[in-house]
GROMACS .gro file of N, CA and C in nm:
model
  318
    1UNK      N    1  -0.305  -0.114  -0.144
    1UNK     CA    2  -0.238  -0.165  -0.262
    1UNK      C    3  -0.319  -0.279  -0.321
    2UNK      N    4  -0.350  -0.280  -0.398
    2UNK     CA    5  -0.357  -0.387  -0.528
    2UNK      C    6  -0.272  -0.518  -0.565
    3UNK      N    7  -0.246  -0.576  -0.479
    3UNK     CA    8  -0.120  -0.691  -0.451
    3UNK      C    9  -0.113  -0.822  -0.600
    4UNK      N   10  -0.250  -0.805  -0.633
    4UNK     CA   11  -0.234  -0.831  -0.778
    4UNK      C   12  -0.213  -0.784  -0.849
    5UNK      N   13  -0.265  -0.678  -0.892
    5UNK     CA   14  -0.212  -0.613  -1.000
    5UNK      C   15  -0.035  -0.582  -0.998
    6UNK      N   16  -0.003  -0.557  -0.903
    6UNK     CA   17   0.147  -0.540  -0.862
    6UNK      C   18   0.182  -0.640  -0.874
    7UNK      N   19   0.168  -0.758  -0.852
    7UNK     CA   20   0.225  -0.903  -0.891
    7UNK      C   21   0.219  -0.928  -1.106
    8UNK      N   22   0.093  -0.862  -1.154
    8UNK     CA   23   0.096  -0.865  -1.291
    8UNK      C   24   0.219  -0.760  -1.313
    9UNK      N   25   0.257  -0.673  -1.303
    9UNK     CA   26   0.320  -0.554  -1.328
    9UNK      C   27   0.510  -0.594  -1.298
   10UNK      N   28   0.501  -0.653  -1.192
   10UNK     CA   29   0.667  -0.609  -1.125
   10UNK      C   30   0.681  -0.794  -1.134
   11UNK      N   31   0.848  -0.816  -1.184
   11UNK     CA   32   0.917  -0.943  -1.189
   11UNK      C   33   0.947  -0.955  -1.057
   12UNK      N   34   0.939  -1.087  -1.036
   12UNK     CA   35   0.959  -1.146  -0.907
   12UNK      C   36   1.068  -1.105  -0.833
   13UNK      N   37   1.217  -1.090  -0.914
   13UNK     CA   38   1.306  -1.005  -0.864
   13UNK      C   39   1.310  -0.899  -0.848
   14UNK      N   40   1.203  -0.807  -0.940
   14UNK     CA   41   1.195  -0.654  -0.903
   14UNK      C   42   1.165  -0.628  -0.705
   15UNK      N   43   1.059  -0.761  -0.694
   15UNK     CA   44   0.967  -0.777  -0.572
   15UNK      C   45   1.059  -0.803  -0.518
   16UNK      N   46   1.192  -0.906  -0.496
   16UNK     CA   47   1.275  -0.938  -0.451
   16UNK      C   48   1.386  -0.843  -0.375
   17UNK      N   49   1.395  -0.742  -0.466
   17UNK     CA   50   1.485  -0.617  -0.493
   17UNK      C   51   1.382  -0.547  -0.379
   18UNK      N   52   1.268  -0.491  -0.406
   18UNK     CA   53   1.182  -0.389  -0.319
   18UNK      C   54   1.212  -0.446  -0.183
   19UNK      N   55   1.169  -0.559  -0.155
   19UNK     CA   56   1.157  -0.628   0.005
   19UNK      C   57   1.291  -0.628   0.055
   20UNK      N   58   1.388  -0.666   0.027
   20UNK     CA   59   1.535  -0.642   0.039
   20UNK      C   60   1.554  -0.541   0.110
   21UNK      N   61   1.548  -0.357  -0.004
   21UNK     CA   62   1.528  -0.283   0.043
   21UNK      C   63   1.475  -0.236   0.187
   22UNK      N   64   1.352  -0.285   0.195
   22UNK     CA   65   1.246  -0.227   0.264
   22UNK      C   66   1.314  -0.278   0.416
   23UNK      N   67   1.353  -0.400   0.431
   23UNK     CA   68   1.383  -0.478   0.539
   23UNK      C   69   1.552  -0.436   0.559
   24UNK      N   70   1.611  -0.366   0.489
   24UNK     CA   71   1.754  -0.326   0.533
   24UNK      C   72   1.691  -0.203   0.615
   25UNK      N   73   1.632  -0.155   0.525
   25UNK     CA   74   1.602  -0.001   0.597
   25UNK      C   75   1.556  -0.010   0.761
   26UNK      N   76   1.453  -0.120   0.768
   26UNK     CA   77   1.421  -0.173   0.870
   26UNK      C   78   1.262  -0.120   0.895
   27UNK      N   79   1.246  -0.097   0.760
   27UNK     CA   80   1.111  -0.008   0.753
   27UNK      C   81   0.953  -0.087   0.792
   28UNK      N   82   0.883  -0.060   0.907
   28UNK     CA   83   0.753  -0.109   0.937
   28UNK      C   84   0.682  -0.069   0.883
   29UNK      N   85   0.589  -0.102   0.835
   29UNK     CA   86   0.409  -0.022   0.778
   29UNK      C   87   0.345  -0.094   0.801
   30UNK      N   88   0.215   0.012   0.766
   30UNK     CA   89   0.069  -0.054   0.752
   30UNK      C   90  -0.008  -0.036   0.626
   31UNK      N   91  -0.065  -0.134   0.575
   31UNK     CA   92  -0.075  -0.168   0.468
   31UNK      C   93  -0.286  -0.209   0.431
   32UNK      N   94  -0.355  -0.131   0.358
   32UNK     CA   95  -0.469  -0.161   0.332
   32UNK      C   96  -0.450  -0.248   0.211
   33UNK      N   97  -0.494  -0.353   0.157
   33UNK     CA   98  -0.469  -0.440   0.010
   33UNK      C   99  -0.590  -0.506  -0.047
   34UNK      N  100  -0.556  -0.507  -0.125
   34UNK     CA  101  -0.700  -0.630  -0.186
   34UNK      C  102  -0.602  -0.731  -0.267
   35UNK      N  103  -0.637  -0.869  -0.278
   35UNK     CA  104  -0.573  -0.943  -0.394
   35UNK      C  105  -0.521  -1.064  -0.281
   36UNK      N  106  -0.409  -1.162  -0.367
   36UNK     CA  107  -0.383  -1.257  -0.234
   36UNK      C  108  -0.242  -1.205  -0.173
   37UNK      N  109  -0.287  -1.249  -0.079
   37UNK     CA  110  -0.128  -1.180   0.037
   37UNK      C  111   0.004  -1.225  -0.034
   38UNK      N  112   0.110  -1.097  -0.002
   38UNK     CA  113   0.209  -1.132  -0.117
   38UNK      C  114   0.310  -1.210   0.032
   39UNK      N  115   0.252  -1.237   0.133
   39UNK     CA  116   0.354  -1.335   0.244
   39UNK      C  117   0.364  -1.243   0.368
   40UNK      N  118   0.440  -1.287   0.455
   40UNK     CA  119   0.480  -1.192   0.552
   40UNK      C  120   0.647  -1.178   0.544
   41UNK      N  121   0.687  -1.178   0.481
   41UNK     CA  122   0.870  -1.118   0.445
   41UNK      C  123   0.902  -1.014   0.512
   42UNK      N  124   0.787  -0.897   0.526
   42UNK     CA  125   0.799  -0.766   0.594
   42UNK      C  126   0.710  -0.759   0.713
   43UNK      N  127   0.783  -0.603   0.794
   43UNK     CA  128   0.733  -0.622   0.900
   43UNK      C  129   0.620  -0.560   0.876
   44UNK      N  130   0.508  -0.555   0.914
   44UNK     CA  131   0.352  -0.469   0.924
   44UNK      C  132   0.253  -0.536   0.915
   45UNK      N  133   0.133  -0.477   0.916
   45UNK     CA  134   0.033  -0.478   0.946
   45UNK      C  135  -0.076  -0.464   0.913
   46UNK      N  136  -0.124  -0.543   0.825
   46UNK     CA  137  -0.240  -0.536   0.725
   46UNK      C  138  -0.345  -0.554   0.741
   47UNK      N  139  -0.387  -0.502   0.686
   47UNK     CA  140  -0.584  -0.529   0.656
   47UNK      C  141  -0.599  -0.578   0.556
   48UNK      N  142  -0.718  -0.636   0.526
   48UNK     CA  143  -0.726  -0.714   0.387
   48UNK      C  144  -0.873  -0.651   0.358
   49UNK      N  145  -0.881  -0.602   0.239
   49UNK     CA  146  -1.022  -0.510   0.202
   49UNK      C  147  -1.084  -0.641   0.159
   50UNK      N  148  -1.278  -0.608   0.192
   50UNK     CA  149  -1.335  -0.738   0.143
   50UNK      C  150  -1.320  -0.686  -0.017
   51UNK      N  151  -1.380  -0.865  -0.029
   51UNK     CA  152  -1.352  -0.852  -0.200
   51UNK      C  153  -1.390  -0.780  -0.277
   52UNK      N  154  -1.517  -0.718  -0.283
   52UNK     CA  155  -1.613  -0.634  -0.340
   52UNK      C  156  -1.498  -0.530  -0.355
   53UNK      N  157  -1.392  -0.489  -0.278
   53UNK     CA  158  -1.292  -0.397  -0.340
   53UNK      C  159  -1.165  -0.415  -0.368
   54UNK      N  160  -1.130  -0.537  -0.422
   54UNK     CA  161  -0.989  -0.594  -0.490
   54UNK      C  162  -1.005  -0.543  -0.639
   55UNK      N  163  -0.896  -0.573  -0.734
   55UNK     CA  164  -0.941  -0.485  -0.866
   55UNK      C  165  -0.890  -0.392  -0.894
   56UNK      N  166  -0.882  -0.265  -0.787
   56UNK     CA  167  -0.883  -0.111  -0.836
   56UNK      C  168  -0.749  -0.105  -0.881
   57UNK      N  169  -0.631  -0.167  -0.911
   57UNK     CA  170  -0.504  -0.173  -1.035
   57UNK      C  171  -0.435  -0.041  -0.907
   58UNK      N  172  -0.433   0.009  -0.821
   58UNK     CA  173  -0.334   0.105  -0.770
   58UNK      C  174  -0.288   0.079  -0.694
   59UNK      N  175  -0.212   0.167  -0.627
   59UNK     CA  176  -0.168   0.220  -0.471
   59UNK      C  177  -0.145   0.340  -0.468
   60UNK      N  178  -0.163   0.354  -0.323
   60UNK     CA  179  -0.116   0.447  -0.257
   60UNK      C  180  -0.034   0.474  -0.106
   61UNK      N  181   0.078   0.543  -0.121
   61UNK     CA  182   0.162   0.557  -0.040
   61UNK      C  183   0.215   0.649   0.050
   62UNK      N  184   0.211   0.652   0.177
   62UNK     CA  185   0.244   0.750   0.193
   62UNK      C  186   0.386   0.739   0.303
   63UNK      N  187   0.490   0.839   0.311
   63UNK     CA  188   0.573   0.795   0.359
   63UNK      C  189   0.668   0.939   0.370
   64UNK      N  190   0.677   0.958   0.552
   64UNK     CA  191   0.687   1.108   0.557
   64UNK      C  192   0.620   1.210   0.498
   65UNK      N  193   0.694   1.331   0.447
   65UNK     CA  194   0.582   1.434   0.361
   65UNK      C  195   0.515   1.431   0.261
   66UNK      N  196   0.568   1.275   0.209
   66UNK     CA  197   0.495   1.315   0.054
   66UNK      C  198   0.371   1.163   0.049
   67UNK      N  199   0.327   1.199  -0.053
   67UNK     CA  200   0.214   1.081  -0.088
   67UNK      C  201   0.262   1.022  -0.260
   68UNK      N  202   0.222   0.911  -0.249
   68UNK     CA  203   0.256   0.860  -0.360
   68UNK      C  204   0.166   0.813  -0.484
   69UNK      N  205   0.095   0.803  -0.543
   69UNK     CA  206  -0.029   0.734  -0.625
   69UNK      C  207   0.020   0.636  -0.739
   70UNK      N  208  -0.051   0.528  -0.772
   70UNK     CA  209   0.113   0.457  -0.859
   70UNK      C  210  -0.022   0.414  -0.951
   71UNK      N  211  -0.046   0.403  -1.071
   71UNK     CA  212  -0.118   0.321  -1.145
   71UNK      C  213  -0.094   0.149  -1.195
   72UNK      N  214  -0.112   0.046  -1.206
   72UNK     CA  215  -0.071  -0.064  -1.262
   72UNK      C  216  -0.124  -0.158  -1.370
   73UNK      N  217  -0.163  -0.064  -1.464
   73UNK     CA  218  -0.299  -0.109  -1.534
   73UNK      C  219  -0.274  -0.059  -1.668
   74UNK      N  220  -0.209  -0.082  -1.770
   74UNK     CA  221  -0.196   0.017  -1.926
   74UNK      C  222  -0.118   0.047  -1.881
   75UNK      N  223  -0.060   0.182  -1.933
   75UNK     CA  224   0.051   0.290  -1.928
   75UNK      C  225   0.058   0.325  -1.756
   76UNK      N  226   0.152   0.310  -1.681
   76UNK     CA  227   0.157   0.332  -1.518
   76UNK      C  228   0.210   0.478  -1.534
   77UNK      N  229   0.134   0.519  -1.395
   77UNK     CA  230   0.183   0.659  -1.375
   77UNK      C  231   0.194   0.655  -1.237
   78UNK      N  232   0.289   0.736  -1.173
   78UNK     CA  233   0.336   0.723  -1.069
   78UNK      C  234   0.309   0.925  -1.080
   79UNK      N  235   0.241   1.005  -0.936
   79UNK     CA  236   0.235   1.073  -0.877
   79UNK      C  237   0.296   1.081  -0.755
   80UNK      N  238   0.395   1.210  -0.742
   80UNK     CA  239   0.437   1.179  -0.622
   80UNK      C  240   0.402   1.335  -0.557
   81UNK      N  241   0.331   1.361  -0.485
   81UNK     CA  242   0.281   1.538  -0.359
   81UNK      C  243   0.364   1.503  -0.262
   82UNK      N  244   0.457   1.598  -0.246
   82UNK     CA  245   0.565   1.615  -0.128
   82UNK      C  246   0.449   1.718  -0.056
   83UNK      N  247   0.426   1.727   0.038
   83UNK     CA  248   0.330   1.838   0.114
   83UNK      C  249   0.257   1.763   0.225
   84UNK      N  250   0.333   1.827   0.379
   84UNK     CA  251   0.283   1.783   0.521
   84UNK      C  252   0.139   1.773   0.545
   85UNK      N  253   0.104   1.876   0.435
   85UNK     CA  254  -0.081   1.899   0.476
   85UNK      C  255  -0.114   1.799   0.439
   86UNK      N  256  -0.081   1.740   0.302
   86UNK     CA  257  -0.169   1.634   0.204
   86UNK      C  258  -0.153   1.483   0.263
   87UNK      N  259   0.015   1.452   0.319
   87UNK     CA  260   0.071   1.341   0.368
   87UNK      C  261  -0.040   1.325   0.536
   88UNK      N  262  -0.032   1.420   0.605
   88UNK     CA  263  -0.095   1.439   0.719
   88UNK      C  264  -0.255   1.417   0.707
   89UNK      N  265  -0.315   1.462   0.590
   89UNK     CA  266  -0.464   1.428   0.576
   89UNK      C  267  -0.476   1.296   0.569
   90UNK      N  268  -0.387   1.190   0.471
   90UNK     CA  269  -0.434   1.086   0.417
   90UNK      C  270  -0.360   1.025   0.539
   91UNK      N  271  -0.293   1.041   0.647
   91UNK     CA  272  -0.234   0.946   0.763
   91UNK      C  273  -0.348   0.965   0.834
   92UNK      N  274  -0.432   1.036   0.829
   92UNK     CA  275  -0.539   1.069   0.944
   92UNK      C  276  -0.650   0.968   0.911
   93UNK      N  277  -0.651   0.963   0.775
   93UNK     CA  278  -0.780   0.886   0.715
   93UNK      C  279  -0.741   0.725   0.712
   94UNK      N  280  -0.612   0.665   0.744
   94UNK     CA  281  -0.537   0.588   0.713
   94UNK      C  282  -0.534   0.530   0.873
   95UNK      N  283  -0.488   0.622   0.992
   95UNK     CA  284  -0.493   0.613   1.143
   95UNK      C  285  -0.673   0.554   1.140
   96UNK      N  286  -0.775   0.598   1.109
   96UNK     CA  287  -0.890   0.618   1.140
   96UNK      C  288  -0.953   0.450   1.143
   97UNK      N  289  -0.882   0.437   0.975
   97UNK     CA  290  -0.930   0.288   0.915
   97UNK      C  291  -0.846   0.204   1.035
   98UNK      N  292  -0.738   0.192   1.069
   98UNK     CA  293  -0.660   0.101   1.160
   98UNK      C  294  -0.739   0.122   1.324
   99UNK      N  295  -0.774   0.206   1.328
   99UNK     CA  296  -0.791   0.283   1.496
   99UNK      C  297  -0.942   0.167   1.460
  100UNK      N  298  -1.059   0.196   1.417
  100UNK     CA  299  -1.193   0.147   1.422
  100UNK      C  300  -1.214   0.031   1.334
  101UNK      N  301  -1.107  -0.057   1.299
  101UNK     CA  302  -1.152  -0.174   1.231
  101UNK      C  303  -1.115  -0.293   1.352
  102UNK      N  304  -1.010  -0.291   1.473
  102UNK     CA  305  -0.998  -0.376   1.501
  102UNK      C  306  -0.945  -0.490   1.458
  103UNK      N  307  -0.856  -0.468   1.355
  103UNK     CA  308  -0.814  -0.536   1.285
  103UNK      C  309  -0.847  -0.636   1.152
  104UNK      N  310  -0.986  -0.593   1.119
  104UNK     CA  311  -1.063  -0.683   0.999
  104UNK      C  312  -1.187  -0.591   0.971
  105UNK      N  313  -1.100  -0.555   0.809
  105UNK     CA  314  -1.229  -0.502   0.722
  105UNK      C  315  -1.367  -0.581   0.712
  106UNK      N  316  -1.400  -0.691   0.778
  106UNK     CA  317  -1.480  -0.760   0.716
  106UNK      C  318  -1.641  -0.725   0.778
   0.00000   0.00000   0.00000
């Protein structure tokens, strides 16, 4: 995620509203980002991409079968692929980055 650009995009209460959510549910993740850390409010586990790749205005999500792609930059578009194959590829590529970084992109 793009933790700036999402900070230009969504009102503090929208953010307020999401984390709420996320923490009733009781929901953990792991999280690749560029931009400044939006806190630790939630539970997970981040990486922080070096800077050379903060910028790119998106995210991406994935969560059970489907994957999510969100734009935050001009006109936003949100993609959402429900499909085990597609969700399962990008957890693999997602496991890979967490499994061999040791905890720091750097």
């Amino acid at each position: 995620s793009d933790v700036d650009a999402l900070r230009a995009v969504l009102q503090p209460e929208e953010m307020q509203s999401i984390v709420k959510g996320l923490k009733e549910a009781g929901i953990h993740f792991r999280t690749l980002y560029g931009g400044e850390p939006l806190g630790g409010a939630l539970s997970a586990h981040r990486l922080l991409l070096p800077k050379e790749y903060w910028g790119f205005k998106g995210d991406v999500v994935i969560y059970g079968d489907k994957v999510a792609f969100i734009t935050f930059e001009g006109k936003m578009y949100s993609v959402i692929i429900e499909s085990k194959i597609v969700a399962k590829t990008l957890r693999i590529l997602f496991d890979l980055i967490f499994k061999h970084t040791n905890g720091s992109l750097k």
